[in-house]
XYZ file of C-alpha atoms in Angstrom:
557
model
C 0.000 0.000 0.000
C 2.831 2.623 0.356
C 3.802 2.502 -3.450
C 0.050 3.039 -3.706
C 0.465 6.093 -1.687
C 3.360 7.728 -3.132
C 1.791 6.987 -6.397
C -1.012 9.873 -5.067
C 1.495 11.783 -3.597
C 3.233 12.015 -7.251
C 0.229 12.631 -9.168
C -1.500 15.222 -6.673
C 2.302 17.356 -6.639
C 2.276 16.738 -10.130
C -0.595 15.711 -11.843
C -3.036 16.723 -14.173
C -1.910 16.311 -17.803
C -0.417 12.929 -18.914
C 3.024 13.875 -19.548
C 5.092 16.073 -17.266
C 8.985 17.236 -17.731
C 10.162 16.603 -14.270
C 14.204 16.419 -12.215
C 15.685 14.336 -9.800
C 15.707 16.840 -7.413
C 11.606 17.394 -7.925
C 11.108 13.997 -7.375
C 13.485 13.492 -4.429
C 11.450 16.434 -2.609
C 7.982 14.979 -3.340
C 8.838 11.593 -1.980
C 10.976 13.334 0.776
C 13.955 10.593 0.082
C 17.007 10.496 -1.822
C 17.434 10.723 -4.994
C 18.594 6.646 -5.187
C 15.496 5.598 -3.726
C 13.254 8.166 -5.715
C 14.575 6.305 -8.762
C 14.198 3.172 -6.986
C 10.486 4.420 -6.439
C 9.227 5.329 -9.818
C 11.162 2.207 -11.529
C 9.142 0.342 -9.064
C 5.841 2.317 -10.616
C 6.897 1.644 -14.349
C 7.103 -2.065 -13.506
C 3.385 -1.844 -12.470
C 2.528 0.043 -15.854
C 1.405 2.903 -13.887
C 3.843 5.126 -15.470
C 6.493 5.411 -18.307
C 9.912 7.163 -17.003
C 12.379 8.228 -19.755
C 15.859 9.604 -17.931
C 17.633 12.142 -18.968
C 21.447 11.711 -18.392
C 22.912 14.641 -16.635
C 22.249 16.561 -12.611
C 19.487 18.866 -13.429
C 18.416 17.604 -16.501
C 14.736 17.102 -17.157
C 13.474 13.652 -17.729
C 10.036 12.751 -18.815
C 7.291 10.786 -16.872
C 4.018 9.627 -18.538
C 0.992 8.819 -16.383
C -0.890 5.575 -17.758
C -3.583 5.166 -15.113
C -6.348 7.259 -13.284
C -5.452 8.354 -9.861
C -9.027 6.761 -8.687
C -8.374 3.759 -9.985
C -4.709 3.673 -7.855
C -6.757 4.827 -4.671
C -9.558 1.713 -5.455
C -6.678 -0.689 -5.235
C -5.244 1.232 -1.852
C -8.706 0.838 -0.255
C -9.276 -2.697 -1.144
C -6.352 -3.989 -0.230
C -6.237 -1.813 2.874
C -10.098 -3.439 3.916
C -8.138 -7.003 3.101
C -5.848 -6.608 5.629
C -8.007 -4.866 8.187
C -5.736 -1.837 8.019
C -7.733 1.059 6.725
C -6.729 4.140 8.691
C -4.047 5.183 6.944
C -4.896 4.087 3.711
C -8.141 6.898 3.762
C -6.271 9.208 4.981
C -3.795 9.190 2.396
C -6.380 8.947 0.112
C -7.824 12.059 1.269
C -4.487 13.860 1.578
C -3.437 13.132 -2.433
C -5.943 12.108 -4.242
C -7.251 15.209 -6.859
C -10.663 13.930 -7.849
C -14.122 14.992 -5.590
C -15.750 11.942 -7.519
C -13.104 9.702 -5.558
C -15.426 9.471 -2.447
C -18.444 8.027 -4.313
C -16.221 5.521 -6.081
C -14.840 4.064 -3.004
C -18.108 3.999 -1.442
C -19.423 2.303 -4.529
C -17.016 -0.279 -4.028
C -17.740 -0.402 -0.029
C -21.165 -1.352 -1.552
C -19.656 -5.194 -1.978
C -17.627 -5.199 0.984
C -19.534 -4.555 3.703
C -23.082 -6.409 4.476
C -23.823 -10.264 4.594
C -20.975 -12.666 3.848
C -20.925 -16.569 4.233
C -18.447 -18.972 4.423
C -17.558 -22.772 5.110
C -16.175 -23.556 8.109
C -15.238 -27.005 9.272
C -18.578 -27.628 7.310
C -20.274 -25.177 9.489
C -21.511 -22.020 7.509
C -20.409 -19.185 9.033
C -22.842 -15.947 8.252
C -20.779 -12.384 8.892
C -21.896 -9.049 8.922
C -19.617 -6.463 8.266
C -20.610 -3.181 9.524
C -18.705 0.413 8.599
C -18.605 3.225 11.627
C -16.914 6.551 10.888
C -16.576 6.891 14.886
C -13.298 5.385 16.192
C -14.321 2.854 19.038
C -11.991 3.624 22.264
C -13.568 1.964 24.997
C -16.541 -0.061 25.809
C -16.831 -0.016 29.402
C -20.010 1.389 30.131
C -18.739 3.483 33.004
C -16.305 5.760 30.570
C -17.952 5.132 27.155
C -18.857 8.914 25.740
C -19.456 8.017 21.962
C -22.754 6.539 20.077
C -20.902 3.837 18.177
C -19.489 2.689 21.641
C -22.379 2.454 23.390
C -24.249 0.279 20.303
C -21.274 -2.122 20.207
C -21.523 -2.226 24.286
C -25.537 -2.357 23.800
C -24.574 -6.307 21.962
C -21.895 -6.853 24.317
C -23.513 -6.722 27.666
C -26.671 -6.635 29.516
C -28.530 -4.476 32.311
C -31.520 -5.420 34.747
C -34.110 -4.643 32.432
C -34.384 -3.382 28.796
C -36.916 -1.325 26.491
C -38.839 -2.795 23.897
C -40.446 -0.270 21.671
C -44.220 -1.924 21.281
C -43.905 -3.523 25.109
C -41.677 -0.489 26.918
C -39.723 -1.945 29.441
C -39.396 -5.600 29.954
C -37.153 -7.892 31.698
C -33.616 -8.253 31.101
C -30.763 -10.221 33.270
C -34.167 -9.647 36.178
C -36.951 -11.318 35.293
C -39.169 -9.098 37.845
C -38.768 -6.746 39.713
C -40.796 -4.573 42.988
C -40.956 -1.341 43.984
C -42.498 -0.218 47.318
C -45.106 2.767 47.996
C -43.099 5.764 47.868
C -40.970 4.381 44.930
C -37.397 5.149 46.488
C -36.759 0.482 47.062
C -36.199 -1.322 43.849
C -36.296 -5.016 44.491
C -34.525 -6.820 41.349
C -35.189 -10.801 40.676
C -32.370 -12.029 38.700
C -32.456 -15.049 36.506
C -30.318 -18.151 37.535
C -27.361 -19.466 35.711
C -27.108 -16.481 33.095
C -23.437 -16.554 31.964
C -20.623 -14.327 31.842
C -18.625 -14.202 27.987
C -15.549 -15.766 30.377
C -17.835 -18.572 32.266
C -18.973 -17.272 35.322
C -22.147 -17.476 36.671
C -23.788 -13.813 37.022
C -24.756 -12.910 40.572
C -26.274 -10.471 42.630
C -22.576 -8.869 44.174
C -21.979 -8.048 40.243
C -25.078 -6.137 39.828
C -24.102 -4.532 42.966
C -20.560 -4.008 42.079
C -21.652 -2.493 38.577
C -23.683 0.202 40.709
C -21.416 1.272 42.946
C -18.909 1.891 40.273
C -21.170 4.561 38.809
C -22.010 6.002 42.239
C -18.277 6.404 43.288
C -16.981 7.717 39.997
C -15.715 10.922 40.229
C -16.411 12.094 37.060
C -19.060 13.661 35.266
C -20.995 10.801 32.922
C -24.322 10.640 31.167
C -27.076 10.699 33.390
C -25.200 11.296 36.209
C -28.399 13.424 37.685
C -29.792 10.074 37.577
C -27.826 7.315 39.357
C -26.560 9.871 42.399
C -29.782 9.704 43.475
C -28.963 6.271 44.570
C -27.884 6.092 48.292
C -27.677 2.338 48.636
C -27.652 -1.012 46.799
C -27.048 -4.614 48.452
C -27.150 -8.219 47.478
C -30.052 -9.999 49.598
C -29.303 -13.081 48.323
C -27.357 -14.374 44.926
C -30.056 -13.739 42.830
C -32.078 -10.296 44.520
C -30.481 -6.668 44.753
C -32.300 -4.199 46.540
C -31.622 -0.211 45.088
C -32.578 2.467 47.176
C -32.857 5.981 46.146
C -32.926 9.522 48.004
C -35.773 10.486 46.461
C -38.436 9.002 44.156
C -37.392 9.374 40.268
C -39.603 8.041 37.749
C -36.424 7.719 35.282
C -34.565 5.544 37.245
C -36.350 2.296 35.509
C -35.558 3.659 31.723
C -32.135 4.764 33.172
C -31.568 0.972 33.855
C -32.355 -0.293 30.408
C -29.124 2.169 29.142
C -25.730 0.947 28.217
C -24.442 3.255 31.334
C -25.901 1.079 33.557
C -24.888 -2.152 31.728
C -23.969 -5.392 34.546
C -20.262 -6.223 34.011
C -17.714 -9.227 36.184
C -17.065 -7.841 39.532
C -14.135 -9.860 40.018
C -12.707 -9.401 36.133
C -13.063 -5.528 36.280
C -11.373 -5.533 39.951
C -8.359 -7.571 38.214
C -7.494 -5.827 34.686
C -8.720 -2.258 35.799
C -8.370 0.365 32.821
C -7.853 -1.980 30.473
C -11.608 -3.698 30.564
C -12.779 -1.063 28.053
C -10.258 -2.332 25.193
C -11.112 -6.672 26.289
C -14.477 -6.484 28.234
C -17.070 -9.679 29.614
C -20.130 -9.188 29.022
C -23.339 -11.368 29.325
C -24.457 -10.396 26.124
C -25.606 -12.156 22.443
C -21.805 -11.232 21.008
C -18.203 -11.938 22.706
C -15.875 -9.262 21.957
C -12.891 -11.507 20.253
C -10.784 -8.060 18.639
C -10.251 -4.704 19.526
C -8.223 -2.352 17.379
C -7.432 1.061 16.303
C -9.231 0.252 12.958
C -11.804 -3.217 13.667
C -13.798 -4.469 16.024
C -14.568 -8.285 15.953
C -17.719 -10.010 17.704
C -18.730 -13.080 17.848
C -21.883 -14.750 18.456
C -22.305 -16.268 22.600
C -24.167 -19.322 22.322
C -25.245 -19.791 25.826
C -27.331 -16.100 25.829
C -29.627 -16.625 28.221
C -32.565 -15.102 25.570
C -31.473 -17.290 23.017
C -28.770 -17.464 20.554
C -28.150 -14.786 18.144
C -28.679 -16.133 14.387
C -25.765 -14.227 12.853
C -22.329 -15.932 13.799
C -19.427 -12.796 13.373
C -19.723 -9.138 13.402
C -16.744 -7.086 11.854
C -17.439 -3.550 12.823
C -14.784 -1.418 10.798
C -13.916 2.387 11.023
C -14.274 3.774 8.022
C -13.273 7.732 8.067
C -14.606 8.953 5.574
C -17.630 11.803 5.168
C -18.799 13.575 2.855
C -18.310 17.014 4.856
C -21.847 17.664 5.819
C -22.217 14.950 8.355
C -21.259 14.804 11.309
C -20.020 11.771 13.412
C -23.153 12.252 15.940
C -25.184 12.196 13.421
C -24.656 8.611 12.155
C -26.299 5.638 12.614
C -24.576 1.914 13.039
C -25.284 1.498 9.393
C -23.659 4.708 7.668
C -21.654 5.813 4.631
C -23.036 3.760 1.832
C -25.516 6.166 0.359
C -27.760 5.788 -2.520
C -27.077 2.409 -4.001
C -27.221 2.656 -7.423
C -30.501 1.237 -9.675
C -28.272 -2.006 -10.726
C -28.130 -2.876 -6.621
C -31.465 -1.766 -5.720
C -32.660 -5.623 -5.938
C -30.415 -6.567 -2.818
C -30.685 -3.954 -1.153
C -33.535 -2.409 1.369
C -33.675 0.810 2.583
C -34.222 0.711 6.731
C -34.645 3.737 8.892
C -35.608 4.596 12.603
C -37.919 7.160 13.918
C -34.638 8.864 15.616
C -33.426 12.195 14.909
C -30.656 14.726 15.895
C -31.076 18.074 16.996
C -28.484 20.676 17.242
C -28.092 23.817 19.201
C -26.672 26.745 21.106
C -27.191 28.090 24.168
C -25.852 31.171 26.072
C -23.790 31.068 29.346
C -25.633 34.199 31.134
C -23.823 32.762 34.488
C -20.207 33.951 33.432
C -20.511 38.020 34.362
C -19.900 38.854 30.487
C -21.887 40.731 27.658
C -24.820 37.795 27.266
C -26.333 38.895 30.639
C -27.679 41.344 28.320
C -30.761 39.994 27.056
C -31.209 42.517 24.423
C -27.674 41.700 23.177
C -28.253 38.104 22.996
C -31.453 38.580 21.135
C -29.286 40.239 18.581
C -26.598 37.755 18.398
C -29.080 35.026 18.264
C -31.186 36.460 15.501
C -27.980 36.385 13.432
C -28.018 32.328 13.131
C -31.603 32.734 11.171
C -30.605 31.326 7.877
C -34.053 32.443 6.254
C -34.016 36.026 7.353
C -31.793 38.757 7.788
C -31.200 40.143 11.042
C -33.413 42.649 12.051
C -31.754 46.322 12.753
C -31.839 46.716 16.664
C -33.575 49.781 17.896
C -30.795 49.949 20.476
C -27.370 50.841 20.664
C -25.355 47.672 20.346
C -22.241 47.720 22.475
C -19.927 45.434 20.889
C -19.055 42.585 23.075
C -15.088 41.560 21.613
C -14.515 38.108 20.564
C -17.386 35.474 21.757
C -15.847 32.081 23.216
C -17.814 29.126 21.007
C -16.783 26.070 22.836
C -18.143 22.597 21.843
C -16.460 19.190 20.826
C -14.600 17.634 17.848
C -18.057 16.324 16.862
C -19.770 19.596 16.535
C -16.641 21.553 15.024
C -18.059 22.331 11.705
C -21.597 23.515 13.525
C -19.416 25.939 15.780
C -17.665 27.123 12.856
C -20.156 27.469 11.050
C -21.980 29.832 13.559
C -18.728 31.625 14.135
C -19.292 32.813 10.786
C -22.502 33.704 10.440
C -21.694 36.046 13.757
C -18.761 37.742 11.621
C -20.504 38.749 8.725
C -23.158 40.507 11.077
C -19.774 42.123 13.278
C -19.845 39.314 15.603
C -15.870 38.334 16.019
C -15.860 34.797 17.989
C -13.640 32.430 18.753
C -13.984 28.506 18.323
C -12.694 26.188 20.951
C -13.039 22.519 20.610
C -12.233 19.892 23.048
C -12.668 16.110 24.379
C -15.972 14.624 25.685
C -14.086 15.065 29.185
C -12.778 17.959 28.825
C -15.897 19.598 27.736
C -17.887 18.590 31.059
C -15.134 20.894 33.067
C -14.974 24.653 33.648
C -14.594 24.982 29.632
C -18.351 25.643 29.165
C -18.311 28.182 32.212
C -15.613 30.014 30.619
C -17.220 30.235 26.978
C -19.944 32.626 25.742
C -21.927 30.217 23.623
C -21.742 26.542 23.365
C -22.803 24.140 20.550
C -24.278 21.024 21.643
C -26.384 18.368 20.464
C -29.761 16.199 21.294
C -30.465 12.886 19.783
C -34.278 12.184 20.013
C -34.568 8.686 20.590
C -36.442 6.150 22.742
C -34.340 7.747 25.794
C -35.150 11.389 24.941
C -36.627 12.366 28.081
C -33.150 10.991 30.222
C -31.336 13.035 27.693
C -33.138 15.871 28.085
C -33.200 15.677 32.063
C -29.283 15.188 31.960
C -29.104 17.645 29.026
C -31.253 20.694 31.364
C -29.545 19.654 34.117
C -26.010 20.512 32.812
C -27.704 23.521 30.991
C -28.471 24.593 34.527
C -24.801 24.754 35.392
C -24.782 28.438 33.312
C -27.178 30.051 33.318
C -28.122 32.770 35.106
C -29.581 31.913 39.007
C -33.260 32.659 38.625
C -33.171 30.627 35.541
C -31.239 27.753 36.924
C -34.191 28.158 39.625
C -36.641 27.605 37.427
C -35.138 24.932 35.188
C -33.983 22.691 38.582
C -37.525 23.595 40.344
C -39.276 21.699 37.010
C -37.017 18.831 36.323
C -37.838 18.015 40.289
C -41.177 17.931 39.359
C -40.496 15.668 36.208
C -38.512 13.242 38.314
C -41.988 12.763 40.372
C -44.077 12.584 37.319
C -45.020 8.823 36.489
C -46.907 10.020 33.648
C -44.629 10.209 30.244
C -46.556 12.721 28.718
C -46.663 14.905 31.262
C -42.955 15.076 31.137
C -42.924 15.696 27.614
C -45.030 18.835 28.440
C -42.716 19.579 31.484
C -39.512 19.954 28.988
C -41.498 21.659 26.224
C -41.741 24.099 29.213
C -38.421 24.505 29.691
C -37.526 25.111 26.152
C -40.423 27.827 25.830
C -38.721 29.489 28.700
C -35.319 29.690 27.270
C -35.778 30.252 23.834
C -38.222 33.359 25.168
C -35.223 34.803 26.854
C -33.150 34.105 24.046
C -30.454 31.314 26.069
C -31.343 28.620 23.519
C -31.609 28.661 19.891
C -32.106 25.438 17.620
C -29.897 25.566 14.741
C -31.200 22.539 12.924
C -32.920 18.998 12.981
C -32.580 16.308 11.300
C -33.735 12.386 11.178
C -30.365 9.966 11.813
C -29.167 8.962 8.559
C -31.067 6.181 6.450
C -29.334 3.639 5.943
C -29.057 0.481 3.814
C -28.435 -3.208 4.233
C -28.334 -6.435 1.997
C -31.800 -8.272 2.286
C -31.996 -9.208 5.964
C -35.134 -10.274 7.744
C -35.464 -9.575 11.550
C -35.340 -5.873 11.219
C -35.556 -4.456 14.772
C -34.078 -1.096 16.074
C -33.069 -0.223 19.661
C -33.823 2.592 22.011
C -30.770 4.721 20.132
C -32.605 3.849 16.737
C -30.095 1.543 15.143
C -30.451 -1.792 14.080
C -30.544 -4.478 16.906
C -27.728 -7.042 15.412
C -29.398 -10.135 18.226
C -32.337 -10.049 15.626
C -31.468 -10.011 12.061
C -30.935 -13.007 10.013
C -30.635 -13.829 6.398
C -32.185 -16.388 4.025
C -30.120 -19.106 2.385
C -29.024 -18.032 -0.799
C -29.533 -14.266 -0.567
């Protein structure tokens, strides 16, 4: 793959009409190398009829170098030897670095077409049916306590288990508890576990795990999704092997759907106690897949044949990371399923189009906590109305004091949303300044210390814990009568046991803010449609994306 590389590397320094008059020294400089292995380097590329070289004798002389094949066609071979090996990383991006050609992106994709989707094989005359998925998010952990991305948490959704789960028809329904009670003033949750459910590793799942698995999200220090949530436990104990009692400060209607999330996933007391950190890179689970290979570019599952709900009917999952966008959408915005758009007319026969009823929503909101211009409503209206894509912004009837350079601050997910509203502001005299950092870092002072900050909602079956842990961090700056407000009505949501009344609680809360001009929704959209070879068993989960226990495909399609 490197002479494929340098191939690009010659062609985008020097490319575009067949035959260019080029020196030693040029060469030497685009391959950064000598001149003896430049020479060694384009004989090597005349051998494989990519080019013709004709020397000229002589230092400084100008020899001639024909191009005989399309720089696409170079970067096809790259990427499908690059998939072969299971070494794709570096292959894109030097794809994207040197290759000339927008159309390159749709080729490649065209070609990811056959690749990726059903595959069967004979193996010790067993047939073996994979599924090879592409994710453009790179998977770095999949312990549920430290997992921040999407794509983690659906691999960890197949990988382990919780107490209970959500089915969309039935709501919530049993998972490694097969009942459960609650008492009259809803703050003890009594959990039945099922006997002899299995560990990936062997062991026999018991109540001290559960326990264990609870504790570690209590005692954490940091900041993690629907932290609002699980704090509000104050104790949890093993009554016997197979019963955990849960009791909570207060009573909190989301604790249930909080315990069919990946965050709250059961993991091997004893196994996590032993490796520590390096769980989230070789984790147990009790769930349909075994994780059997975790790398910077593929993750490899297999199917767990003693899953206590039944074995899963596909055999291997190979879950690549695939890199590639086409500049208008973002990571977050991606389901399981993603970057093989459109399939042309001639595939259309094998392949369905599937989509869930999840969407994304992104916005901004205003820090009116930090003492700063935006505690000036009048000036935020301003600012704000300056993001309407439709309309101009109105003239203010006010004198507008210019507030210096706005702090955007958001994560590497969101960059081209912050930038994009960075400038928007500047062509209406708005100077701003984008700062992007980690998951982590993000949940520190940076937000307190910013003007505006970008973030994003996905609208799923969990919608209403995202948007309690979402207002709850929103709390954290804004201004104190407002952070009154907003904390006074997600109290009253926590009490609510009626899910529409919730929904009518948070619509609440949005009225409020976008009223007094702290919130302002740049833009929703559904998760990205995506596209599968003919499968049967078609099932999403509570994130929208396909539930991989469930599918299965026909003989001979």
């Amino acid at each position: 793959m490197k002479l494929h590389s340098q191939f690009l590397m010659l062609h985008s320094h020097h490319g575009g009409p067949a035959e260019i008059s080029i020196t030693l020294d040029e060469l030497a400089a685009t391959f950064n190398c000598t001149h003896r292995n430049a020479l060694h380097i384009v004989h090597k590329m005349a051998g494989q009829d990519w080019i013709t070289w004709t020397p000229s004798r002589g230092r400084g002389k100008r020899s001639k170098l024909v191009f005989l094949v399309e720089a696409e066609d170079i970067a096809l071979q790259s990427m499908k030897q690059a998939i072969s090996s299971k070494d794709i990383g570096s292959a894109i991006e030097g794809i994207r670095g040197h290759a000339r050609s927008s159309s390159l992106q749709d080729t490649l994709q065209g070609w990811l077409l056959t690749y990726f989707g059903h595959h069967s094989e004979i193996r010790s005359n067993k047939v073996i049916d994979t599924l090879r998925l592409p994710v453009t998010q790179k998977l770095h952990t999949l312990d549920p306590l430290y997992m921040n991305l999407l794509a983690e948490s659906f691999v960890s959704s197949h990988v382990f288990d919780g107490l209970v789960g959500r089915s969309g028809e039935r709501g919530i329904v049993p998972g490694l508890a097969h009942a459960w009670d609650v008492n009259d003033n809803r703050t003890e949750w009594t959990f039945h576990l099922r006997k002899e459910v299995l560990f990936h590793h062997g062991k026999v799942l018991s109540a001290e795990d559960v326990v264990y698995s609870l504790q570690r999200l209590m005692q954490t220090p940091q900041r993690t999704l629907y932290s609002s949530i699980f704090k509000e436990i104050t104790g949890v104990e093993a009554l016997n092997t197979t019963t955990v009692r849960i009791v909570l400060r207060n009573p909190n209607e989301l604790f249930l759907p909080f315990l069919c999330t990946s965050r709250a996933a059961v993991v091997p007391r004893e196994l996590v106690t032993a490796t520590g950190s390096a769980f989230g890179r070789r984790p147990v689970g009790t769930g349909p897949f075994k994780l059997v290979e975790l790398n910077e570019d593929l993750c490899v599952l297999e199917v767990f044949p003693y899953y206590y709900q039944g074995r899963a009917h596909i055999d291997r999952v190979e879950i690549l990371h695939v890199p590639i966008g086409n500049g208008q959408i973002q990571p977050d915005t991606v389901s399981a399923f993603h970057i093989i758009h459109n399939p042309s007319a001639g595939d259309s026969s094998s392949w369905s189009q599937i989509h869930s009823e999840s969407c994304v929503r992104k916005f901004v909101t205003c820090n009116t906590k930090k003492n700063g211009p935006l505690s000036d409503p009048l000036l935020r209206a301003d600012i704000l109305s300056c993001l309407n894509e439709t309309t101009p912004a109105p003239v203010p009837d006010f004198q507008v004091t210019q507030p210096g350079v706005l702090q955007i601050a958001t994560i590497p997910q969101y960059l081209g949303d912050a930038e994009h509203i960075a400038s928007r502001l500047l062509r209406h005299g708005y100077a701003c300044n984008v700062l992007a950092v980690s998951p982590e870092e993000f949940k520190g002072p940076v937000r307190l210390q910013a003007d505006l900050i970008v973030f994003s909602l996905l609208r799923d079956q969990d919608e209403q814990l995202r948007l309690f842990d979402l207002y709850t961090t929103l709390s954290q700056h804004v201004d104190p009568g407002t952070r009154a407000d907003i904390e006074g009505t997600l109290n009253l949501i926590s009490r609510e046991p009626d899910p529409a009344s919730r929904t009518g609680s948070f619509t609440r809360i949005e009225d409020k803010l976008t009223r007094d001009h702290q919130l302002y929704i740049l833009y929703e959209k559904p998760v990205q449609t995506a596209y599968l070879p003919s499968v049967r068993g078609v099932t999403f989960n509570s994130q929208g994306w396909v539930d991989l226990r469930h599918l299965w495909f026909p003989r001979g399609m």
